[in-house]
PDB file of C-alpha atoms in Angstrom:
ATOM      1  CA  MET Y  28      28.996   7.867  22.862  1.00 79.00           C
ATOM      2  CA  THR Y  29      26.396   5.928  24.056  1.00 93.00           C
ATOM      3  CA  ILE Y  30      23.619   4.310  21.679  1.00 96.00           C
ATOM      4  CA  ASN Y  31      20.132   4.243  23.267  1.00 96.00           C
ATOM      5  CA  GLU Y  32      19.023   1.297  21.764  1.00 97.00           C
ATOM      6  CA  SER Y  33      15.910   1.352  23.907  1.00 97.00           C
ATOM      7  CA  LEU Y  34      13.795   3.933  25.803  1.00 98.00           C
ATOM      8  CA  SER Y  35      11.702   3.610  28.916  1.00 98.00           C
ATOM      9  CA  CYS Y  36       8.119   4.784  28.072  1.00 97.00           C
ATOM     10  CA  ALA Y  37       4.471   4.810  29.597  1.00 98.00           C
ATOM     11  CA  ALA Y  38       2.299   4.879  26.671  1.00 98.00           C
ATOM     12  CA  VAL Y  39       2.786   4.690  22.764  1.00 98.00           C
ATOM     13  CA  SER Y  40       0.596   6.516  20.384  1.00 98.00           C
ATOM     14  CA  THR Y  41      -0.524   3.859  17.989  1.00 98.00           C
ATOM     15  CA  LYS Y  42      -1.189   5.937  14.960  1.00 98.00           C
ATOM     16  CA  ALA Y  43       1.992   6.676  13.163  1.00 98.00           C
ATOM     17  CA  ASN Y  44       2.819  10.014  12.059  1.00 98.00           C
ATOM     18  CA  VAL Y  45       3.785   9.960   8.339  1.00 98.00           C
ATOM     19  CA  TYR Y  46       5.480  12.612   6.860  1.00 98.00           C
ATOM     20  CA  PHE Y  47       6.505  13.382   3.025  1.00 98.00           C
ATOM     21  CA  ASP Y  48       4.905  10.397   1.672  1.00 97.00           C
ATOM     22  CA  GLY Y  49       6.591   8.013   4.447  1.00 98.00           C
ATOM     23  CA  LYS Y  50      10.179   9.145   4.056  1.00 98.00           C
ATOM     24  CA  CYS Y  51       9.800   9.976   7.821  1.00 98.00           C
ATOM     25  CA  VAL Y  52       7.682   7.849  10.089  1.00 98.00           C
ATOM     26  CA  SER Y  53       7.306   8.650  13.964  1.00 98.00           C
ATOM     27  CA  HIS Y  54       5.325   7.420  16.977  1.00 98.00           C
ATOM     28  CA  GLY Y  55       4.570   9.604  19.898  1.00 98.00           C
ATOM     29  CA  LEU Y  56       5.685   8.377  23.126  1.00 98.00           C
ATOM     30  CA  THR Y  57       4.498   9.716  26.685  1.00 98.00           C
ATOM     31  CA  LEU Y  58       6.950   8.891  29.676  1.00 98.00           C
ATOM     32  CA  ALA Y  59       6.196   8.155  33.213  1.00 97.00           C
ATOM     33  CA  ASP Y  60       6.795  11.521  34.272  1.00 97.00           C
ATOM     34  CA  GLY Y  61       4.493  12.854  31.541  1.00 97.00           C
ATOM     35  CA  THR Y  62       7.333  14.268  29.158  1.00 97.00           C
ATOM     36  CA  LYS Y  63       6.533  13.580  25.378  1.00 97.00           C
ATOM     37  CA  LYS Y  64       9.053  12.516  22.994  1.00 98.00           C
ATOM     38  CA  SER Y  65       8.873  10.636  19.822  1.00 98.00           C
ATOM     39  CA  VAL Y  66      10.710   7.616  18.035  1.00 98.00           C
ATOM     40  CA  GLY Y  67      11.466   7.536  14.191  1.00 98.00           C
ATOM     41  CA  VAL Y  68      13.165   7.137  11.138  1.00 98.00           C
ATOM     42  CA  ILE Y  69      14.076   8.996   8.153  1.00 98.00           C
ATOM     43  CA  LEU Y  70      14.599   6.969   4.783  1.00 98.00           C
ATOM     44  CA  PRO Y  71      17.000   8.326   2.140  1.00 98.00           C
ATOM     45  CA  ALA Y  72      15.974  11.675   1.281  1.00 98.00           C
ATOM     46  CA  THR Y  73      16.722  15.532   1.921  1.00 98.00           C
ATOM     47  CA  LEU Y  74      13.783  16.836   3.985  1.00 98.00           C
ATOM     48  CA  THR Y  75      12.809  20.113   5.542  1.00 98.00           C
ATOM     49  CA  PHE Y  76      11.019  20.301   9.068  1.00 98.00           C
ATOM     50  CA  ASN Y  77       9.860  23.247  11.008  1.00 97.00           C
ATOM     51  CA  THR Y  78      10.137  23.081  14.866  1.00 97.00           C
ATOM     52  CA  GLY Y  79       7.669  24.448  17.108  1.00 96.00           C
ATOM     53  CA  ALA Y  80       9.421  23.831  20.353  1.00 96.00           C
ATOM     54  CA  PRO Y  81      12.887  23.235  20.570  1.00 97.00           C
ATOM     55  CA  GLU Y  82      13.953  19.845  19.460  1.00 97.00           C
ATOM     56  CA  ILE Y  83      16.979  17.505  20.258  1.00 98.00           C
ATOM     57  CA  MET Y  84      17.300  14.742  17.793  1.00 98.00           C
ATOM     58  CA  GLU Y  85      19.163  11.707  19.157  1.00 98.00           C
ATOM     59  CA  GLY Y  86      20.759   9.493  16.255  1.00 98.00           C
ATOM     60  CA  THR Y  87      19.828   5.540  17.106  1.00 98.00           C
ATOM     61  CA  ALA Y  88      20.970   3.939  14.117  1.00 98.00           C
ATOM     62  CA  GLY Y  89      22.465   5.220  10.805  1.00 98.00           C
ATOM     63  CA  ARG Y  90      23.447   8.478  10.217  1.00 98.00           C
ATOM     64  CA  CYS Y  91      22.319  11.617   8.748  1.00 98.00           C
ATOM     65  CA  GLU Y  92      23.467  15.541   7.964  1.00 98.00           C
ATOM     66  CA  TYR Y  93      21.706  18.320   9.039  1.00 98.00           C
ATOM     67  CA  LEU Y  94      21.453  22.042   7.990  1.00 98.00           C
ATOM     68  CA  LEU Y  95      20.183  24.360  10.684  1.00 98.00           C
ATOM     69  CA  ALA Y  96      18.300  27.539   9.652  1.00 97.00           C
ATOM     70  CA  GLY Y  97      20.620  30.309   8.779  1.00 96.00           C
ATOM     71  CA  SER Y  98      23.643  27.807   8.439  1.00 97.00           C
ATOM     72  CA  THR Y  99      25.522  27.020   5.401  1.00 97.00           C
ATOM     73  CA  GLN Y 100      27.258  24.191   6.882  1.00 98.00           C
ATOM     74  CA  TRP Y 101      25.963  20.812   6.812  1.00 98.00           C
ATOM     75  CA  VAL Y 102      27.109  18.553   9.568  1.00 98.00           C
ATOM     76  CA  ALA Y 103      27.286  14.961  10.304  1.00 98.00           C
ATOM     77  CA  SER Y 104      25.316  13.237  12.920  1.00 98.00           C
ATOM     78  CA  GLY Y 105      24.989   9.467  13.418  1.00 98.00           C
ATOM     79  CA  ALA Y 106      24.019   7.092  16.342  1.00 98.00           C
ATOM     80  CA  GLY Y 107      24.769   7.863  19.805  1.00 98.00           C
ATOM     81  CA  GLU Y 108      25.061  11.443  18.932  1.00 98.00           C
ATOM     82  CA  GLN Y 109      22.502  14.388  18.850  1.00 98.00           C
ATOM     83  CA  PHE Y 110      22.017  17.740  17.733  1.00 98.00           C
ATOM     84  CA  SER Y 111      19.734  20.546  18.716  1.00 98.00           C
ATOM     85  CA  VAL Y 112      17.202  22.725  16.937  1.00 98.00           C
ATOM     86  CA  PRO Y 113      16.006  26.069  18.047  1.00 97.00           C
ATOM     87  CA  GLY Y 114      12.086  26.254  18.327  1.00 97.00           C
ATOM     88  CA  ASN Y 115       9.990  28.247  15.923  1.00 97.00           C
ATOM     89  CA  SER Y 116      12.863  27.251  13.340  1.00 98.00           C
ATOM     90  CA  SER Y 117      13.613  24.989  10.656  1.00 98.00           C
ATOM     91  CA  PHE Y 118      16.601  22.410   9.697  1.00 98.00           C
ATOM     92  CA  GLN Y 119      16.889  20.365   6.631  1.00 98.00           C
ATOM     93  CA  ILE Y 120      17.968  16.883   7.136  1.00 98.00           C
ATOM     94  CA  ARG Y 121      19.667  14.622   4.613  1.00 98.00           C
ATOM     95  CA  VAL Y 122      19.695  10.903   4.785  1.00 98.00           C
ATOM     96  CA  GLU Y 123      21.396   8.574   2.206  1.00 98.00           C
ATOM     97  CA  GLY Y 124      21.982   4.525   2.288  1.00 93.00           C
ATOM     98  CA  GLU Y 125      20.771   3.027   5.595  1.00 97.00           C
ATOM     99  CA  PRO Y 126      17.925   4.510   7.259  1.00 98.00           C
ATOM    100  CA  TYR Y 127      18.213   7.042  10.289  1.00 98.00           C
ATOM    101  CA  SER Y 128      16.694   6.160  13.453  1.00 98.00           C
ATOM    102  CA  TYR Y 129      16.117   8.724  16.315  1.00 98.00           C
ATOM    103  CA  ILE Y 130      14.687  10.020  19.452  1.00 98.00           C
ATOM    104  CA  CYS Y 131      13.390  13.348  19.353  1.00 98.00           C
ATOM    105  CA  HIS Y 132      13.308  15.139  22.543  1.00 98.00           C
ATOM    106  CA  PHE Y 133      11.003  18.345  22.939  1.00 95.00           C
ATOM    107  CA  GLY Y 134      11.420  21.509  25.105  1.00 80.00           C
TER     108      GLY Y 134
ATOM    109  CA  MET N  12     -15.426  -1.240  18.100  1.00 79.00           C
ATOM    110  CA  THR N  13     -12.847   0.250  20.169  1.00 93.00           C
ATOM    111  CA  ILE N  14      -9.865   1.950  18.625  1.00 96.00           C
ATOM    112  CA  ASN N  15      -6.824   1.652  20.669  1.00 96.00           C
ATOM    113  CA  GLU N  16      -5.117   5.341  20.339  1.00 97.00           C
ATOM    114  CA  SER N  17      -2.674   4.600  22.997  1.00 97.00           C
ATOM    115  CA  LEU N  18      -1.057   1.579  24.301  1.00 98.00           C
ATOM    116  CA  SER N  19       0.495   1.098  27.864  1.00 98.00           C
ATOM    117  CA  CYS N  20       4.477   0.143  27.476  1.00 97.00           C
ATOM    118  CA  ALA N  21       7.538   0.037  29.535  1.00 98.00           C
ATOM    119  CA  ALA N  22      10.146   0.145  26.714  1.00 98.00           C
ATOM    120  CA  VAL N  23      10.464   0.857  23.099  1.00 98.00           C
ATOM    121  CA  SER N  24      13.131  -0.037  20.789  1.00 98.00           C
ATOM    122  CA  THR N  25      14.468   3.045  19.390  1.00 98.00           C
ATOM    123  CA  LYS N  26      15.650   1.227  16.022  1.00 98.00           C
ATOM    124  CA  ALA N  27      12.794   1.366  13.735  1.00 98.00           C
ATOM    125  CA  ASN N  28      12.475  -1.814  11.635  1.00 98.00           C
ATOM    126  CA  VAL N  29      12.142  -0.962   7.972  1.00 98.00           C
ATOM    127  CA  TYR N  30      10.616  -3.567   5.565  1.00 98.00           C
ATOM    128  CA  PHE N  31      10.145  -3.172   1.652  1.00 98.00           C
ATOM    129  CA  ASP N  32      12.081   0.153   1.279  1.00 97.00           C
ATOM    130  CA  GLY N  33       9.809   1.520   3.974  1.00 98.00           C
ATOM    131  CA  LYS N  34       6.469   0.674   3.156  1.00 98.00           C
ATOM    132  CA  CYS N  35       6.186  -0.815   6.330  1.00 98.00           C
ATOM    133  CA  VAL N  36       7.833   0.878   9.398  1.00 98.00           C
ATOM    134  CA  SER N  37       7.611  -0.433  12.708  1.00 98.00           C
ATOM    135  CA  HIS N  38       9.269  -0.007  16.424  1.00 98.00           C
ATOM    136  CA  GLY N  39       9.124  -2.960  18.797  1.00 98.00           C
ATOM    137  CA  LEU N  40       7.496  -2.767  22.414  1.00 98.00           C
ATOM    138  CA  THR N  41       8.319  -4.260  25.582  1.00 98.00           C
ATOM    139  CA  LEU N  42       5.497  -4.034  27.989  1.00 98.00           C
ATOM    140  CA  ALA N  43       5.278  -4.027  31.914  1.00 97.00           C
ATOM    141  CA  ASP N  44       4.789  -7.890  32.276  1.00 97.00           C
ATOM    142  CA  GLY N  45       7.622  -8.545  29.538  1.00 97.00           C
ATOM    143  CA  THR N  46       5.112  -9.091  26.618  1.00 97.00           C
ATOM    144  CA  LYS N  47       6.773  -8.052  23.009  1.00 97.00           C
ATOM    145  CA  LYS N  48       4.386  -6.258  20.812  1.00 98.00           C
ATOM    146  CA  SER N  49       5.035  -3.827  18.165  1.00 98.00           C
ATOM    147  CA  VAL N  50       3.770  -0.675  16.583  1.00 98.00           C
ATOM    148  CA  GLY N  51       3.826   0.218  12.963  1.00 98.00           C
ATOM    149  CA  VAL N  52       2.275   1.772   9.949  1.00 98.00           C
ATOM    150  CA  ILE N  53       1.758   0.145   6.235  1.00 98.00           C
ATOM    151  CA  LEU N  54       1.925   2.710   3.314  1.00 98.00           C
ATOM    152  CA  PRO N  55      -0.003   2.076   0.145  1.00 98.00           C
ATOM    153  CA  ALA N  56       1.193  -1.204  -1.327  1.00 98.00           C
ATOM    154  CA  THR N  57       0.768  -4.793  -1.496  1.00 98.00           C
ATOM    155  CA  LEU N  58       3.238  -6.693   0.689  1.00 98.00           C
ATOM    156  CA  THR N  59       3.308 -10.099   1.616  1.00 98.00           C
ATOM    157  CA  PHE N  60       4.856 -10.948   5.206  1.00 98.00           C
ATOM    158  CA  ASN N  61       5.869 -14.128   6.738  1.00 97.00           C
ATOM    159  CA  THR N  62       5.070 -15.353  10.208  1.00 97.00           C
ATOM    160  CA  GLY N  63       7.099 -16.969  13.217  1.00 96.00           C
ATOM    161  CA  ALA N  64       4.903 -16.877  16.140  1.00 96.00           C
ATOM    162  CA  PRO N  65       0.748 -16.503  15.368  1.00 97.00           C
ATOM    163  CA  GLU N  66       0.188 -12.853  15.088  1.00 97.00           C
ATOM    164  CA  ILE N  67      -2.804 -10.533  15.726  1.00 98.00           C
ATOM    165  CA  MET N  68      -3.050  -7.216  13.731  1.00 98.00           C
ATOM    166  CA  GLU N  69      -5.052  -4.761  15.404  1.00 98.00           C
ATOM    167  CA  GLY N  70      -5.679  -1.573  12.991  1.00 98.00           C
ATOM    168  CA  THR N  71      -5.705   1.784  14.868  1.00 98.00           C
ATOM    169  CA  ALA N  72      -5.926   4.113  11.901  1.00 98.00           C
ATOM    170  CA  GLY N  73      -6.576   3.509   8.202  1.00 98.00           C
ATOM    171  CA  ARG N  74      -7.725   0.436   6.630  1.00 98.00           C
ATOM    172  CA  CYS N  75      -6.231  -2.514   4.585  1.00 98.00           C
ATOM    173  CA  GLU N  76      -7.397  -5.958   3.011  1.00 98.00           C
ATOM    174  CA  TYR N  77      -5.493  -8.898   3.712  1.00 98.00           C
ATOM    175  CA  LEU N  78      -5.296 -12.592   2.258  1.00 98.00           C
ATOM    176  CA  LEU N  79      -4.170 -15.297   4.495  1.00 98.00           C
ATOM    177  CA  ALA N  80      -2.150 -18.162   2.905  1.00 97.00           C
ATOM    178  CA  GLY N  81      -4.373 -20.878   1.573  1.00 96.00           C
ATOM    179  CA  SER N  82      -7.524 -18.508   1.107  1.00 97.00           C
ATOM    180  CA  THR N  83      -8.531 -16.766  -1.953  1.00 97.00           C
ATOM    181  CA  GLN N  84     -10.607 -14.235  -0.111  1.00 98.00           C
ATOM    182  CA  TRP N  85      -9.292 -10.622   0.507  1.00 98.00           C
ATOM    183  CA  VAL N  86     -10.829  -9.312   3.715  1.00 98.00           C
ATOM    184  CA  ALA N  87     -11.161  -5.856   4.556  1.00 98.00           C
ATOM    185  CA  SER N  88     -10.351  -4.752   8.149  1.00 98.00           C
ATOM    186  CA  GLY N  89      -9.887  -1.106   9.632  1.00 98.00           C
ATOM    187  CA  ALA N  90      -9.243   0.857  12.787  1.00 98.00           C
ATOM    188  CA  GLY N  91     -10.795  -1.065  15.655  1.00 98.00           C
ATOM    189  CA  GLU N  92     -10.912  -4.209  14.013  1.00 98.00           C
ATOM    190  CA  GLN N  93      -8.529  -7.338  14.248  1.00 98.00           C
ATOM    191  CA  PHE N  94      -7.478 -10.365  12.247  1.00 98.00           C
ATOM    192  CA  SER N  95      -5.181 -13.158  13.334  1.00 98.00           C
ATOM    193  CA  VAL N  96      -2.620 -15.093  11.259  1.00 98.00           C
ATOM    194  CA  PRO N  97      -1.398 -18.435  11.890  1.00 97.00           C
ATOM    195  CA  GLY N  98       2.390 -18.957  12.854  1.00 97.00           C
ATOM    196  CA  ASN N  99       4.841 -20.325  10.259  1.00 97.00           C
ATOM    197  CA  SER N 100       2.455 -18.934   7.492  1.00 98.00           C
ATOM    198  CA  SER N 101       2.161 -15.814   5.656  1.00 97.00           C
ATOM    199  CA  PHE N 102      -0.346 -13.078   4.660  1.00 98.00           C
ATOM    200  CA  GLN N 103      -0.892 -10.666   2.132  1.00 98.00           C
ATOM    201  CA  ILE N 104      -1.644  -7.033   3.050  1.00 98.00           C
ATOM    202  CA  ARG N 105      -3.168  -4.294   0.604  1.00 98.00           C
ATOM    203  CA  VAL N 106      -3.256  -0.735   1.501  1.00 98.00           C
ATOM    204  CA  GLU N 107      -4.666   2.085  -0.690  1.00 98.00           C
ATOM    205  CA  GLY N 108      -4.918   5.428   0.375  1.00 93.00           C
ATOM    206  CA  GLU N 109      -4.485   6.525   3.708  1.00 97.00           C
ATOM    207  CA  PRO N 110      -1.676   4.758   5.844  1.00 98.00           C
ATOM    208  CA  TYR N 111      -2.822   1.501   7.972  1.00 98.00           C
ATOM    209  CA  SER N 112      -1.470   1.837  11.186  1.00 98.00           C
ATOM    210  CA  TYR N 113      -1.717  -1.099  13.529  1.00 98.00           C
ATOM    211  CA  ILE N 114      -0.635  -2.853  16.648  1.00 98.00           C
ATOM    212  CA  CYS N 115       0.914  -6.229  16.322  1.00 98.00           C
ATOM    213  CA  HIS N 116       0.352  -8.900  19.106  1.00 98.00           C
ATOM    214  CA  PHE N 117       2.640 -11.880  18.893  1.00 95.00           C
ATOM    215  CA  GLY N 118       1.829 -15.607  20.173  1.00 81.00           C
TER     216      GLY N 118
END
């Protein structure tokens, strides 16, 4: 279980993406090969996100529990762990206590 | 007045810095030449920050008002504008409505 404390990038979008009144904040990144990712954080809350492209959420600090659409099983995930969300779907994420920092990989 | 919507970077810290219960969230950046900056956002609130190194705050979205230590004059600053804060000092920043996104330049 490796925690990626740093991520190589070529450019960062300077306007923050603010969701749910700030319970989730992210910044978009472009890597040297053109790949798009984002880094963000979820504060204590239970939130529902919709996906367009499939996503891989990689925890870098804190921990969360997530519930994929169609599942009844909340699953814990923390720093150094990741989980996949299908495209055109949704998931709930629940954070308690320490904020959950993540890298979001698309596609 | 140019709004820098994107900033070149070499690496981003994946753990978000969360201040004041999430009223301010930032991510640290390292540029190709080793320079450290951060990108962040301030949600509607009035906050007081202390500086170590001098800082230049550059707005990239939204707007704020700031009050430097020792001043009695709140000054407005928005996207494409910047203001300087001395080192080992403090400033208050007030945001209403839309979040204020910024680049923080140190030193």
